[in-house]
Each structure stands twice: as C-alpha cells, then as structure tokens.
Short mmCIF file of C-alpha atoms and ligand atoms in Angstrom, two decimals:
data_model
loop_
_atom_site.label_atom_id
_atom_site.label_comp_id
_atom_site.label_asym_id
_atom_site.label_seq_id
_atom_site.Cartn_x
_atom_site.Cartn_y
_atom_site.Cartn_z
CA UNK A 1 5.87 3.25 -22.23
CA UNK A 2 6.42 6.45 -20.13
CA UNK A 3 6.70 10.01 -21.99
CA UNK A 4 7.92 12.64 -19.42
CA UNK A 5 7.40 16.13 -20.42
CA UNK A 6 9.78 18.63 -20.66
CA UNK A 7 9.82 21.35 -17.79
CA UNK A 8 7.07 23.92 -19.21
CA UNK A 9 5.57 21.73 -21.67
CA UNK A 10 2.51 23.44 -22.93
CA UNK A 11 -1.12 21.89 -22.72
CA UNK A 12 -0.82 22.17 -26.51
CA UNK A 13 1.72 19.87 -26.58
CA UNK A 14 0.73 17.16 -23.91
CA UNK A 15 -2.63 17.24 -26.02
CA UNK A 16 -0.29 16.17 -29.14
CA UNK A 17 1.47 12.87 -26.78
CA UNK A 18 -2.28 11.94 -25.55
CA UNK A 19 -3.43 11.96 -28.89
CA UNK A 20 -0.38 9.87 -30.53
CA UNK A 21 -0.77 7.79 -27.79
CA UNK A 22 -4.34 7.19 -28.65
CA UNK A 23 -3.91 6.62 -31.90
CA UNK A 24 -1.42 3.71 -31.21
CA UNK A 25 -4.37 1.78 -29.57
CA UNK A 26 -2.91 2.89 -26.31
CA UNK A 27 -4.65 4.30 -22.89
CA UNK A 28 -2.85 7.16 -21.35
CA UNK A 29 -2.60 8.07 -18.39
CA UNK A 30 -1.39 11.42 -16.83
CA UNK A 31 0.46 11.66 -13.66
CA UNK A 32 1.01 15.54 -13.31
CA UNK A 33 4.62 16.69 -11.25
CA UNK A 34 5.16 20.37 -10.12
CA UNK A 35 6.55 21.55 -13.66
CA UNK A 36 6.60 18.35 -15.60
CA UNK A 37 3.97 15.55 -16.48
CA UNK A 38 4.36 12.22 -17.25
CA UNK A 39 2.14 10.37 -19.86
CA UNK A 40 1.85 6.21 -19.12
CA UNK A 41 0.89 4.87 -22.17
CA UNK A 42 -0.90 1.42 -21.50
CA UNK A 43 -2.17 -1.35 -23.33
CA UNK A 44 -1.31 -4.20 -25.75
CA UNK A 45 1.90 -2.54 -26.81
CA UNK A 46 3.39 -3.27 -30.25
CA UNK A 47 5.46 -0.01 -31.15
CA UNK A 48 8.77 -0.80 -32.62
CA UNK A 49 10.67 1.77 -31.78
CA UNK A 50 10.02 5.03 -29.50
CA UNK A 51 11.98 7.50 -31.89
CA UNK A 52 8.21 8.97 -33.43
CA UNK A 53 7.68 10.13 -29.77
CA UNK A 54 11.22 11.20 -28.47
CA UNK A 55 10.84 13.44 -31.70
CA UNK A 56 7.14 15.16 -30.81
CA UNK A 57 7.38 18.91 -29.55
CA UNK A 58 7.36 18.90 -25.78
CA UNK A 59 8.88 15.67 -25.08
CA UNK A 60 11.88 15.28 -22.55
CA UNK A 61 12.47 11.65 -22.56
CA UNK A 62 10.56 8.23 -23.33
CA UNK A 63 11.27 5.26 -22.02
CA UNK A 64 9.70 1.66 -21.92
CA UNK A 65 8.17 0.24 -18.41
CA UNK A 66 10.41 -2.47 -17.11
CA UNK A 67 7.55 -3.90 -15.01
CA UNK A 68 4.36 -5.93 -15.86
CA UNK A 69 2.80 -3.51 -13.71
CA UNK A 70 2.60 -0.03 -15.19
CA UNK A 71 0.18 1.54 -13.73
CA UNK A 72 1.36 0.72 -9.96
CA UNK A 73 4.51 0.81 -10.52
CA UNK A 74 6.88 4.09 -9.25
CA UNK A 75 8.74 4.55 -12.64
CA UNK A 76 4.73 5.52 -13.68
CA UNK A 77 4.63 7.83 -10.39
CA UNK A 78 7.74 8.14 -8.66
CA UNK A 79 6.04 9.91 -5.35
CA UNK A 80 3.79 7.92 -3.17
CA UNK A 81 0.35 7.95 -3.69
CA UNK A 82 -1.12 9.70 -0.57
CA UNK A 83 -4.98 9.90 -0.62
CA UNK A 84 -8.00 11.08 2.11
CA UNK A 85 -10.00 8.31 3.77
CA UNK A 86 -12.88 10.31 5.79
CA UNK A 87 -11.17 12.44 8.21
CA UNK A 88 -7.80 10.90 8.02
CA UNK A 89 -5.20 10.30 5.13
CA UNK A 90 -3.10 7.30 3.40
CA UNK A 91 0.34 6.66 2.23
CA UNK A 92 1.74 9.56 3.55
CA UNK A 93 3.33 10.18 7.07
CA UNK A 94 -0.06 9.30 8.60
CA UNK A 95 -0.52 5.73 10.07
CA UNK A 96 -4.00 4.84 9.76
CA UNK A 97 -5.53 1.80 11.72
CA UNK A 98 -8.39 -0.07 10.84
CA UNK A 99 -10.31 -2.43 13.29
CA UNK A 100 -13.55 -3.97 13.90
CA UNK A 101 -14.69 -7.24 14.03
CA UNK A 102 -14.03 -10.32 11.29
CA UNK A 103 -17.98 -10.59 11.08
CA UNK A 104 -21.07 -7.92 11.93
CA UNK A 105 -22.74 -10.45 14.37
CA UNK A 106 -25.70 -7.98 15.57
CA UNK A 107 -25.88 -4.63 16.30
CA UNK A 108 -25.52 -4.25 19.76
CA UNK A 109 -21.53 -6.35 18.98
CA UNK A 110 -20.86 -4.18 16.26
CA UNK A 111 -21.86 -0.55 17.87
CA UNK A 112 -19.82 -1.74 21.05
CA UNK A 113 -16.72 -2.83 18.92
CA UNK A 114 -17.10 0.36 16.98
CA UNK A 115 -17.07 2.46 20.04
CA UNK A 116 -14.10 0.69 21.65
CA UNK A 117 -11.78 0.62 18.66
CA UNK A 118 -12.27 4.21 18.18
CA UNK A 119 -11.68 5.25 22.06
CA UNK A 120 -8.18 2.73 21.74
CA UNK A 121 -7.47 5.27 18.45
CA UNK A 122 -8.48 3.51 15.44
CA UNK A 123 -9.67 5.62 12.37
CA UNK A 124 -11.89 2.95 10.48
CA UNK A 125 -14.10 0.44 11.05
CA UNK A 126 -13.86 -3.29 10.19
CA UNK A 127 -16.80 -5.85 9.57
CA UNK A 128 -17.50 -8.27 7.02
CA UNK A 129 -21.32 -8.98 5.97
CA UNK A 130 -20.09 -11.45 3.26
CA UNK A 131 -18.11 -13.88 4.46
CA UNK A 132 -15.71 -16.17 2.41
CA UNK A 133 -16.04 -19.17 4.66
CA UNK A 134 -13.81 -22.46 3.74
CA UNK A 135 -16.72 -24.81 4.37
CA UNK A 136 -20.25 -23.67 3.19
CA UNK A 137 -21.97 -24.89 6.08
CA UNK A 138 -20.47 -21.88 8.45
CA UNK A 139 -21.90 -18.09 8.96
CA UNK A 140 -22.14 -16.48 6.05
CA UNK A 141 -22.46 -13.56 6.81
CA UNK A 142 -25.75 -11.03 7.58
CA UNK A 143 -25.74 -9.56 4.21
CA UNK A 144 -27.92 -5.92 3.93
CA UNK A 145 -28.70 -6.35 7.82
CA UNK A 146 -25.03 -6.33 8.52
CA UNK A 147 -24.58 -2.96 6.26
CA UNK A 148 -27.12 -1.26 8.01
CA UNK A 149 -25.59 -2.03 11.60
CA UNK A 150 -22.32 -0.52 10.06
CA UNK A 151 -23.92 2.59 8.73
CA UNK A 152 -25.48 3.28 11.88
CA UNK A 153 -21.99 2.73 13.80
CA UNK A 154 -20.39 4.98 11.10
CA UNK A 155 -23.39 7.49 11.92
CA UNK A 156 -22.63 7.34 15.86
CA UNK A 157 -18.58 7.39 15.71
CA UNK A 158 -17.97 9.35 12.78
CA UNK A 159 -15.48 6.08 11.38
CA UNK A 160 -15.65 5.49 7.53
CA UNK A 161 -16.57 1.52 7.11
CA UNK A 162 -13.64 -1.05 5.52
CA UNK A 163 -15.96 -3.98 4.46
CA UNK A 164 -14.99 -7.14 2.05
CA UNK A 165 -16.76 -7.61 -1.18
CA UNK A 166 -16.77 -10.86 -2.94
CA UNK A 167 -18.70 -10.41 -6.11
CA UNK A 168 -19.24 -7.89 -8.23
CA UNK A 169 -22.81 -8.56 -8.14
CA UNK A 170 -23.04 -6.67 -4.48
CA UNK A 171 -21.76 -4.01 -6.24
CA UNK A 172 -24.80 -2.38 -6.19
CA UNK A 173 -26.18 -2.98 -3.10
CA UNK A 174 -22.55 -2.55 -1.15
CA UNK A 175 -22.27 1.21 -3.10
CA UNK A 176 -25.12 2.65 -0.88
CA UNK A 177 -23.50 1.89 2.53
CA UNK A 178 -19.27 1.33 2.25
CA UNK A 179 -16.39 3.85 2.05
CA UNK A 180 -13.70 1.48 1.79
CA UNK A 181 -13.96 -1.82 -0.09
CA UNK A 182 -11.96 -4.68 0.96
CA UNK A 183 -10.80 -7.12 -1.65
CA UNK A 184 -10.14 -10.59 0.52
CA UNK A 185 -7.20 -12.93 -0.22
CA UNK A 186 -9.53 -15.41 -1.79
CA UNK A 187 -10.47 -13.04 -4.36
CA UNK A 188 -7.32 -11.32 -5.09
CA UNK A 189 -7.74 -12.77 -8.79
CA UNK A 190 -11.27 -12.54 -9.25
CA UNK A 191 -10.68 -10.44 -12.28
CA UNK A 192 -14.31 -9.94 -12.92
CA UNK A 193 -14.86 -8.17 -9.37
CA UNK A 194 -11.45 -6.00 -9.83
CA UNK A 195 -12.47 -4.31 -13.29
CA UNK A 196 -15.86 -3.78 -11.53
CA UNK A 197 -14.21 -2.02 -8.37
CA UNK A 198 -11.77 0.08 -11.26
CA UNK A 199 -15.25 1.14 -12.65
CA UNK A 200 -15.64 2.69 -8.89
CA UNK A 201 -14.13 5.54 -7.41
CA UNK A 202 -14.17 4.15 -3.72
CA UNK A 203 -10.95 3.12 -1.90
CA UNK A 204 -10.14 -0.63 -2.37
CA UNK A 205 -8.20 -2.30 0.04
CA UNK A 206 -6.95 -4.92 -1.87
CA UNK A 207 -5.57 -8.07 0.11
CA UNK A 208 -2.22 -10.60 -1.34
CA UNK A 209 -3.92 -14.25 -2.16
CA UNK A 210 -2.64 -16.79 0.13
CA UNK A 211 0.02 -18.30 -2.35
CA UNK A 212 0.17 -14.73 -4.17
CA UNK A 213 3.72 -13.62 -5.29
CA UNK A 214 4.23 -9.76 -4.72
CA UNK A 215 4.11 -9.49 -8.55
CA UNK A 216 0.84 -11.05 -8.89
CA UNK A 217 -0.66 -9.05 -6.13
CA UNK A 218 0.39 -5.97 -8.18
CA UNK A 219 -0.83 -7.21 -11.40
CA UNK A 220 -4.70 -7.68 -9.81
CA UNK A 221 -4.02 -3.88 -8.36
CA UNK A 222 -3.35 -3.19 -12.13
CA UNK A 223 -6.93 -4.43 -13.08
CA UNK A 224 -8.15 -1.35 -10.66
CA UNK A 225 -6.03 0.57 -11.69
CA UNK A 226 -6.39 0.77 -15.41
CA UNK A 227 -10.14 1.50 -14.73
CA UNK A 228 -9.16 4.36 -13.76
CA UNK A 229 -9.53 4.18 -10.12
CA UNK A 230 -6.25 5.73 -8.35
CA UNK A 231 -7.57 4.55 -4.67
CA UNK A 232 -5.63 1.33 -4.25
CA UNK A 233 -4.55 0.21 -0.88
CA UNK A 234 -2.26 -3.21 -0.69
CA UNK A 235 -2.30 -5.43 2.30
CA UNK A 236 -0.17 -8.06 3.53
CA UNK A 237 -2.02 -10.79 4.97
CA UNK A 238 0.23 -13.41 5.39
CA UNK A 239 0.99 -16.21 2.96
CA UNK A 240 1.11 -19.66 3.19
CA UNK A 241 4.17 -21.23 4.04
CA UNK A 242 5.39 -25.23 5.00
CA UNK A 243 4.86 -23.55 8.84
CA UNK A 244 1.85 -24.67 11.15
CA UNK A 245 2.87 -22.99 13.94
CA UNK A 246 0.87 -19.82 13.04
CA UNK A 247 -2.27 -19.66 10.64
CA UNK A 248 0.32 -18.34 8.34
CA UNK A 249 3.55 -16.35 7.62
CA UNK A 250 3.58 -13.04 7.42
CA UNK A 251 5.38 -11.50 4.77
CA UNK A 252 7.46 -8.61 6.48
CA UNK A 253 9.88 -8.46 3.75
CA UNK A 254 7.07 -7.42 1.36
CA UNK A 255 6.53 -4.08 3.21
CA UNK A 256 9.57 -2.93 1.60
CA UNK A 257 9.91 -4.77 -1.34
CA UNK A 258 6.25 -3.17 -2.01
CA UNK A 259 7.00 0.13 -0.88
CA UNK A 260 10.08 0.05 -3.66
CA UNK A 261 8.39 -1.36 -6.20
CA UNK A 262 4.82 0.53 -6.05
CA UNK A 263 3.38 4.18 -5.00
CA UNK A 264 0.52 2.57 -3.75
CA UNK A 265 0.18 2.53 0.22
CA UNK A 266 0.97 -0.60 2.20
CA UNK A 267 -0.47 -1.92 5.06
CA UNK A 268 -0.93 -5.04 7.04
CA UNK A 269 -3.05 -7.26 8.69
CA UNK A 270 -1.40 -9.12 11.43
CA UNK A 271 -4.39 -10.50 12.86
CA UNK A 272 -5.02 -13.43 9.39
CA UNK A 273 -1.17 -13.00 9.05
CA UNK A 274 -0.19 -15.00 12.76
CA UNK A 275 -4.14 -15.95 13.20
CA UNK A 276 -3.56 -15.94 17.10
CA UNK A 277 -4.13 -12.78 19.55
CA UNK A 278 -1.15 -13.37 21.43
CA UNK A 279 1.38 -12.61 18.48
CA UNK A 280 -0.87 -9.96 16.72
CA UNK A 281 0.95 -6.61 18.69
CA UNK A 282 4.61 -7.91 18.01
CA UNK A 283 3.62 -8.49 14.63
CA UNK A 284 1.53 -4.67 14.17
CA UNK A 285 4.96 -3.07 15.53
CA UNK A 286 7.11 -5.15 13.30
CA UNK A 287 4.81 -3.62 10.40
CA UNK A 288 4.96 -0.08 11.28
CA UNK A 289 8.81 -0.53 11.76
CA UNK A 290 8.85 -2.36 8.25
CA UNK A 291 7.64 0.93 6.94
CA UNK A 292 3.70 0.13 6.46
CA UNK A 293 1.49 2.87 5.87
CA UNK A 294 -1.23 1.28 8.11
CA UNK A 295 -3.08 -1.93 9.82
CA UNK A 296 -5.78 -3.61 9.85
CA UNK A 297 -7.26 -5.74 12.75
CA UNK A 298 -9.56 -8.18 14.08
CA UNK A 299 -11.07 -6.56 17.44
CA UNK A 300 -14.25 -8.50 18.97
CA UNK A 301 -15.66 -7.70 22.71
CA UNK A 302 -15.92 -11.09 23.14
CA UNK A 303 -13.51 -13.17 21.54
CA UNK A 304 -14.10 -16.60 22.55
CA UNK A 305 -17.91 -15.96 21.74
CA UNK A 306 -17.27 -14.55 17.75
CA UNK A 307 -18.76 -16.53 15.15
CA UNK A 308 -15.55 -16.43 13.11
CA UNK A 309 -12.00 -15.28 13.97
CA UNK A 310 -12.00 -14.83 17.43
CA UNK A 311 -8.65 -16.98 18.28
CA UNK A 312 -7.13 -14.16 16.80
CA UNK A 313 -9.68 -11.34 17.74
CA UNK A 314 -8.13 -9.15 19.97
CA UNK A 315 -10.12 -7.72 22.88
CA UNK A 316 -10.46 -3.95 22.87
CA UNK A 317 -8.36 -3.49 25.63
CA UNK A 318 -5.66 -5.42 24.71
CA UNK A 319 -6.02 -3.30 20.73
CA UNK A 320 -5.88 -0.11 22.93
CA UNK A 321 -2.08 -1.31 24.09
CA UNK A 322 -1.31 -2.52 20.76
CA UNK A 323 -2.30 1.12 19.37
CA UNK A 324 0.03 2.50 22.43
CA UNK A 325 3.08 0.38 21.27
CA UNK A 326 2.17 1.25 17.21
CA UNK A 327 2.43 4.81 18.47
CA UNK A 328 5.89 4.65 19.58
CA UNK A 329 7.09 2.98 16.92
CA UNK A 330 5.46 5.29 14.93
CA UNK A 331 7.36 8.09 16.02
CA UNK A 332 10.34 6.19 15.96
CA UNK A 333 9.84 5.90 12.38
CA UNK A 334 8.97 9.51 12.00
CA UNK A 335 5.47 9.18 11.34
CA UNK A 336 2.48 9.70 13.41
CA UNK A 337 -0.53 7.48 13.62
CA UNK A 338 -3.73 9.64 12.53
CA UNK A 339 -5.41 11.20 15.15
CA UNK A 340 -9.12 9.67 15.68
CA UNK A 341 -12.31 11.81 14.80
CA UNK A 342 -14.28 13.21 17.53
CA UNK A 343 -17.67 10.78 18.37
CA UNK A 344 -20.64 12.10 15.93
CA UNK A 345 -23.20 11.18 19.19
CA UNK A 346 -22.61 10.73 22.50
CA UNK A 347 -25.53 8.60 23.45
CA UNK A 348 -23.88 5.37 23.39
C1 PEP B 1 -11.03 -10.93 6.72
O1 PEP B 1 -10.50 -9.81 6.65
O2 PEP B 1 -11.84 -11.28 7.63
C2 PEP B 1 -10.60 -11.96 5.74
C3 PEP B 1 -11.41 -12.93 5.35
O3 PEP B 1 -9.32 -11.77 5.35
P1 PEP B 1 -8.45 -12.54 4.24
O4 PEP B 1 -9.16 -12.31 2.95
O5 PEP B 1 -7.13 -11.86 4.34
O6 PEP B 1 -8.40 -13.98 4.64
MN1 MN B 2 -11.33 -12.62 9.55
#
C-alpha cells in the first residue's frame, strides 16, 4: 500500500501514518518528494479496506501496489533513483562504465588492466576473486590475495572496485576491501546472500539469472531492498535462449521494460550477454541507445592468455574505441558518460 501525503503535511502527521502502519504489522518506508512524502507500507498485507487511512489527518490519497515488487517499483518512487559511486554518479544523466578483467589473475594483470581501462575512460574497476565456475575443477578464483591486488589498483587509479560475491559468508572478509558488490546471475536467487547484502549499505550490482524473468529479477532486488539498502543497481546479462550462435541473448527489450517498471538504474553487460569480443561494442551502443544507465565489461591485456572469459575479453585498445562509440551515442541520447578520475599515483 502507498499513502502519499498531502502538500504540507506536518511531521506530526507522517509520524501518525508510520505509526498506523506499524501497528498493522507493516514496514514503512519513506520516500520524501519536494512538498509531499510518500509512505510504502510493506509486508504480509491483510488490511481489508484502506478507508482507516484515507481518513488519518494529513493523508492525500492511498492506494494499493499493483506490483509484487513494492519497494522497486516507480509507483513506490516515481523519480529515478540516482546515487554516488566514488567520484562518479548512477541512474541519472551520467553513463558510468565498469571494466576490468572476469578474474584477478596476479597483480602485475590486474594493475595493468586497471590502468588501461581507466586511460580508455572507464570509472570502475572489474575483477572477480570468487569465481562461480560451471565445473569445479577450473580457477576458482584467488580469494583475499585477489582483494588485495584490487585495493592496491583502487589505491593507484583512484577507481572504486565492482567485485562478485557468492556467499554471504565472505561477507565479512569482502566488507574490508569492495565498494561495489556484484551479485552474479547464478546467484540472483540466493535469498540468503540478498537479505545479507540488504543488511549492507554498499552498492549491489545485482545481475538477471540466466532463465530469470524481469519480474523475478525485481523480486530478488526486493530482498535488498526491504533491508533497507536503497543502492541497487540491475544488470542485463543476457538470458538463455534456443540460440547457440552467441553465449546467450541479450535482453535489449528489458532496458526499457526495466527502466518503466523500476527507479532503480539499469545497466548491461554485453560482454556474458554475446560472450564473444567481436559483437561486444555493437551490443554496448545498442545498450546506451536502449536507455541503460551504464556497462559493464570484460577487459583483459591478454585475452587469449585469461584464465576465464577471454573469448569475450576485450583488449584495452579495442574497450578504448568501444568507450569512443558509447560516447557518441551517449550524447545522442542526451547523456554524457562520466568523466574518469584523475590517477591517485603516477608511478605505474
Ligand atoms: C562475471 O561477471 O564474470 C560473471 C560470472 O557474470 P554472470 O554472473 O553474469 O555470469
Ligand atoms: Mn566473466
């Protein structure tokens, strides 16, 4: 259920919803406008009928949320959801780019990719240290060493670090070292790991499952959410479809369906979504054309030699073209990719 608030409602009074709200069993949540507020109410909902609420002192209008999302959803908060990332900003006219390798694979490949991506004009570094590999037998992934390599490239460019957890048990360990937490497709309903990450207040990337509907990928941002942690990013991936051609199909038409549906920002990754480095620049301008707040992509130095990914790796001089193309677009579209922080040290 949504309560808005009459134009110059006083605390007083939003005080009164919150605590009828409460005392339904219900969580609210407050989404403050210029002169109005509006008051999600959340939870196992078994009112009858809104008339005790359209009656209280303050109220303009109530109204029950259509969606099985609530929290995500733009009835909830009609404006987008624009928040800071370290130096640049998301889901608003900014276009931020994220890049780096699929794996840390030392430090020497991770400070040069680092480097690179942020000379071509990316704004946040890539790497996984835990990898969610299809067969158990292949690189998993150099845990705590990895995290170190990326705090000392986040030292030297300046970048905030995007980095996939898998379990909520390296929570704790992941907390010390990463600004942005990605949520991989594999986990997209690892419910456990979500209501940990709502517990947070970092940004969560949060990726669509391979056979997700666009429902389903807002319900798991809904498990965030309702923790109480506003920082949700969505990504498009790329789904699986009957087509082998590519690694899989990228979604285009959930840019906007997304962008309708939810404030949250969009972006995409359309280095898993084609999983080949010759399609990945068509596919990063479609995205920014499609009205994505963002990308994120697989850059290695040397692609053929990566542990994992590197078919569709891109090599940094090839990402510094893409980011010219995305740039154009961008402007196209009205928007601006965000410009790249200065380099924290030189000495590389
Ligand atoms: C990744 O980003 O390297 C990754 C494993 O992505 P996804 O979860 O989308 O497959
Ligand atoms: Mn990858």
């Amino acid at each position: 259920m949504i309560i808005v608030m009459k134009a110059h409602y006083t605390p007083q009074q939003l005080e009164g919803v919150v605590n009828a709200v409460k005392a339904h069993g219900l969580t609210p949540h407050i989404t403050y406008g210029v002169e109005t507020a509006i008051v999600a109410a959340v939870g196992e909902f078994h009112i009858a009928s809104l008339d005790p609420f359209e009656v209280m002192d303050g109220v303009d209008s109530v109204k029950r949320i259509s969606q099985p999302f609530k929290l995500g959803s733009r009835q909830v908060h009609p404006e987008n959801s624009v928040f800071p990332i370290d130096g640049f900003t998301i889901g608003g006219d900014e276009i931020a780019i994220i890049a780096g390798p699929c794996s840390v694979e030392s430090k020497s490949q991770i400070l040069e990719t680092a480097h690179a991506v942020r000379e071509a004009g990316a704004n946040a570094l890539r790497g996984g240290v835990f990898k969610p590999r299809t067969s158990p037998y292949a690189f998993q992934g150099l845990g705590e060493e990895g995290l170190e390599y990326l705090a000392e490239a986040r030292e030297q460019t300046g970048m905030p670090i995007v980095v996939e957890i898998m379990s909520q048990t390296q929570l704790e360990l992941m907390l010390k070292y990463v600004d942005v937490f990605q949520v991989g497709a594999r986990n997209m309903q690892n419910f456990n790991l979500l209501r940990a990450l709502g517990e947070t207040r970092k940004t969560i990337l949060l990726k669509r499952g391979l056979s997700a509907t666009i429902e389903e990928l807002l319900m798991s941002a809904e498990y965030i959410l309702a923790g109480g942690n506003k920082q949700v990013i969505l990504c498009e991936r790329g789904i699986r479809t009957f087509e082998t051609a590519t690694r899989n199909t990228t979604d285009i038409n959930a840019i906007p369906v997304l962008k309708n549906l939810t404030h949250l920002p969009v972006i995409l990754d359309p280095s898993h979504s084609t999983g080949h480095a010759d399609y990945v620049a068509a596919i990063a301008r479609a995205g920014i054309a499609a009205g994505a707040d963002g990308l994120i992509v697989e850059v290695h130095p040397e692609p053929t030699k990566a542990v994992s990914d590197g078919k569709q790796s891109l090599k940094p001089e090839r990402f510094a073209e893409m980011v010219k193309q995305v740039k154009a677009i961008a402007e196209i579209m009205g928007r601006r990719v965000a410009p790249v922080k200065k380099p924290v040290t030189t000495g590389w």
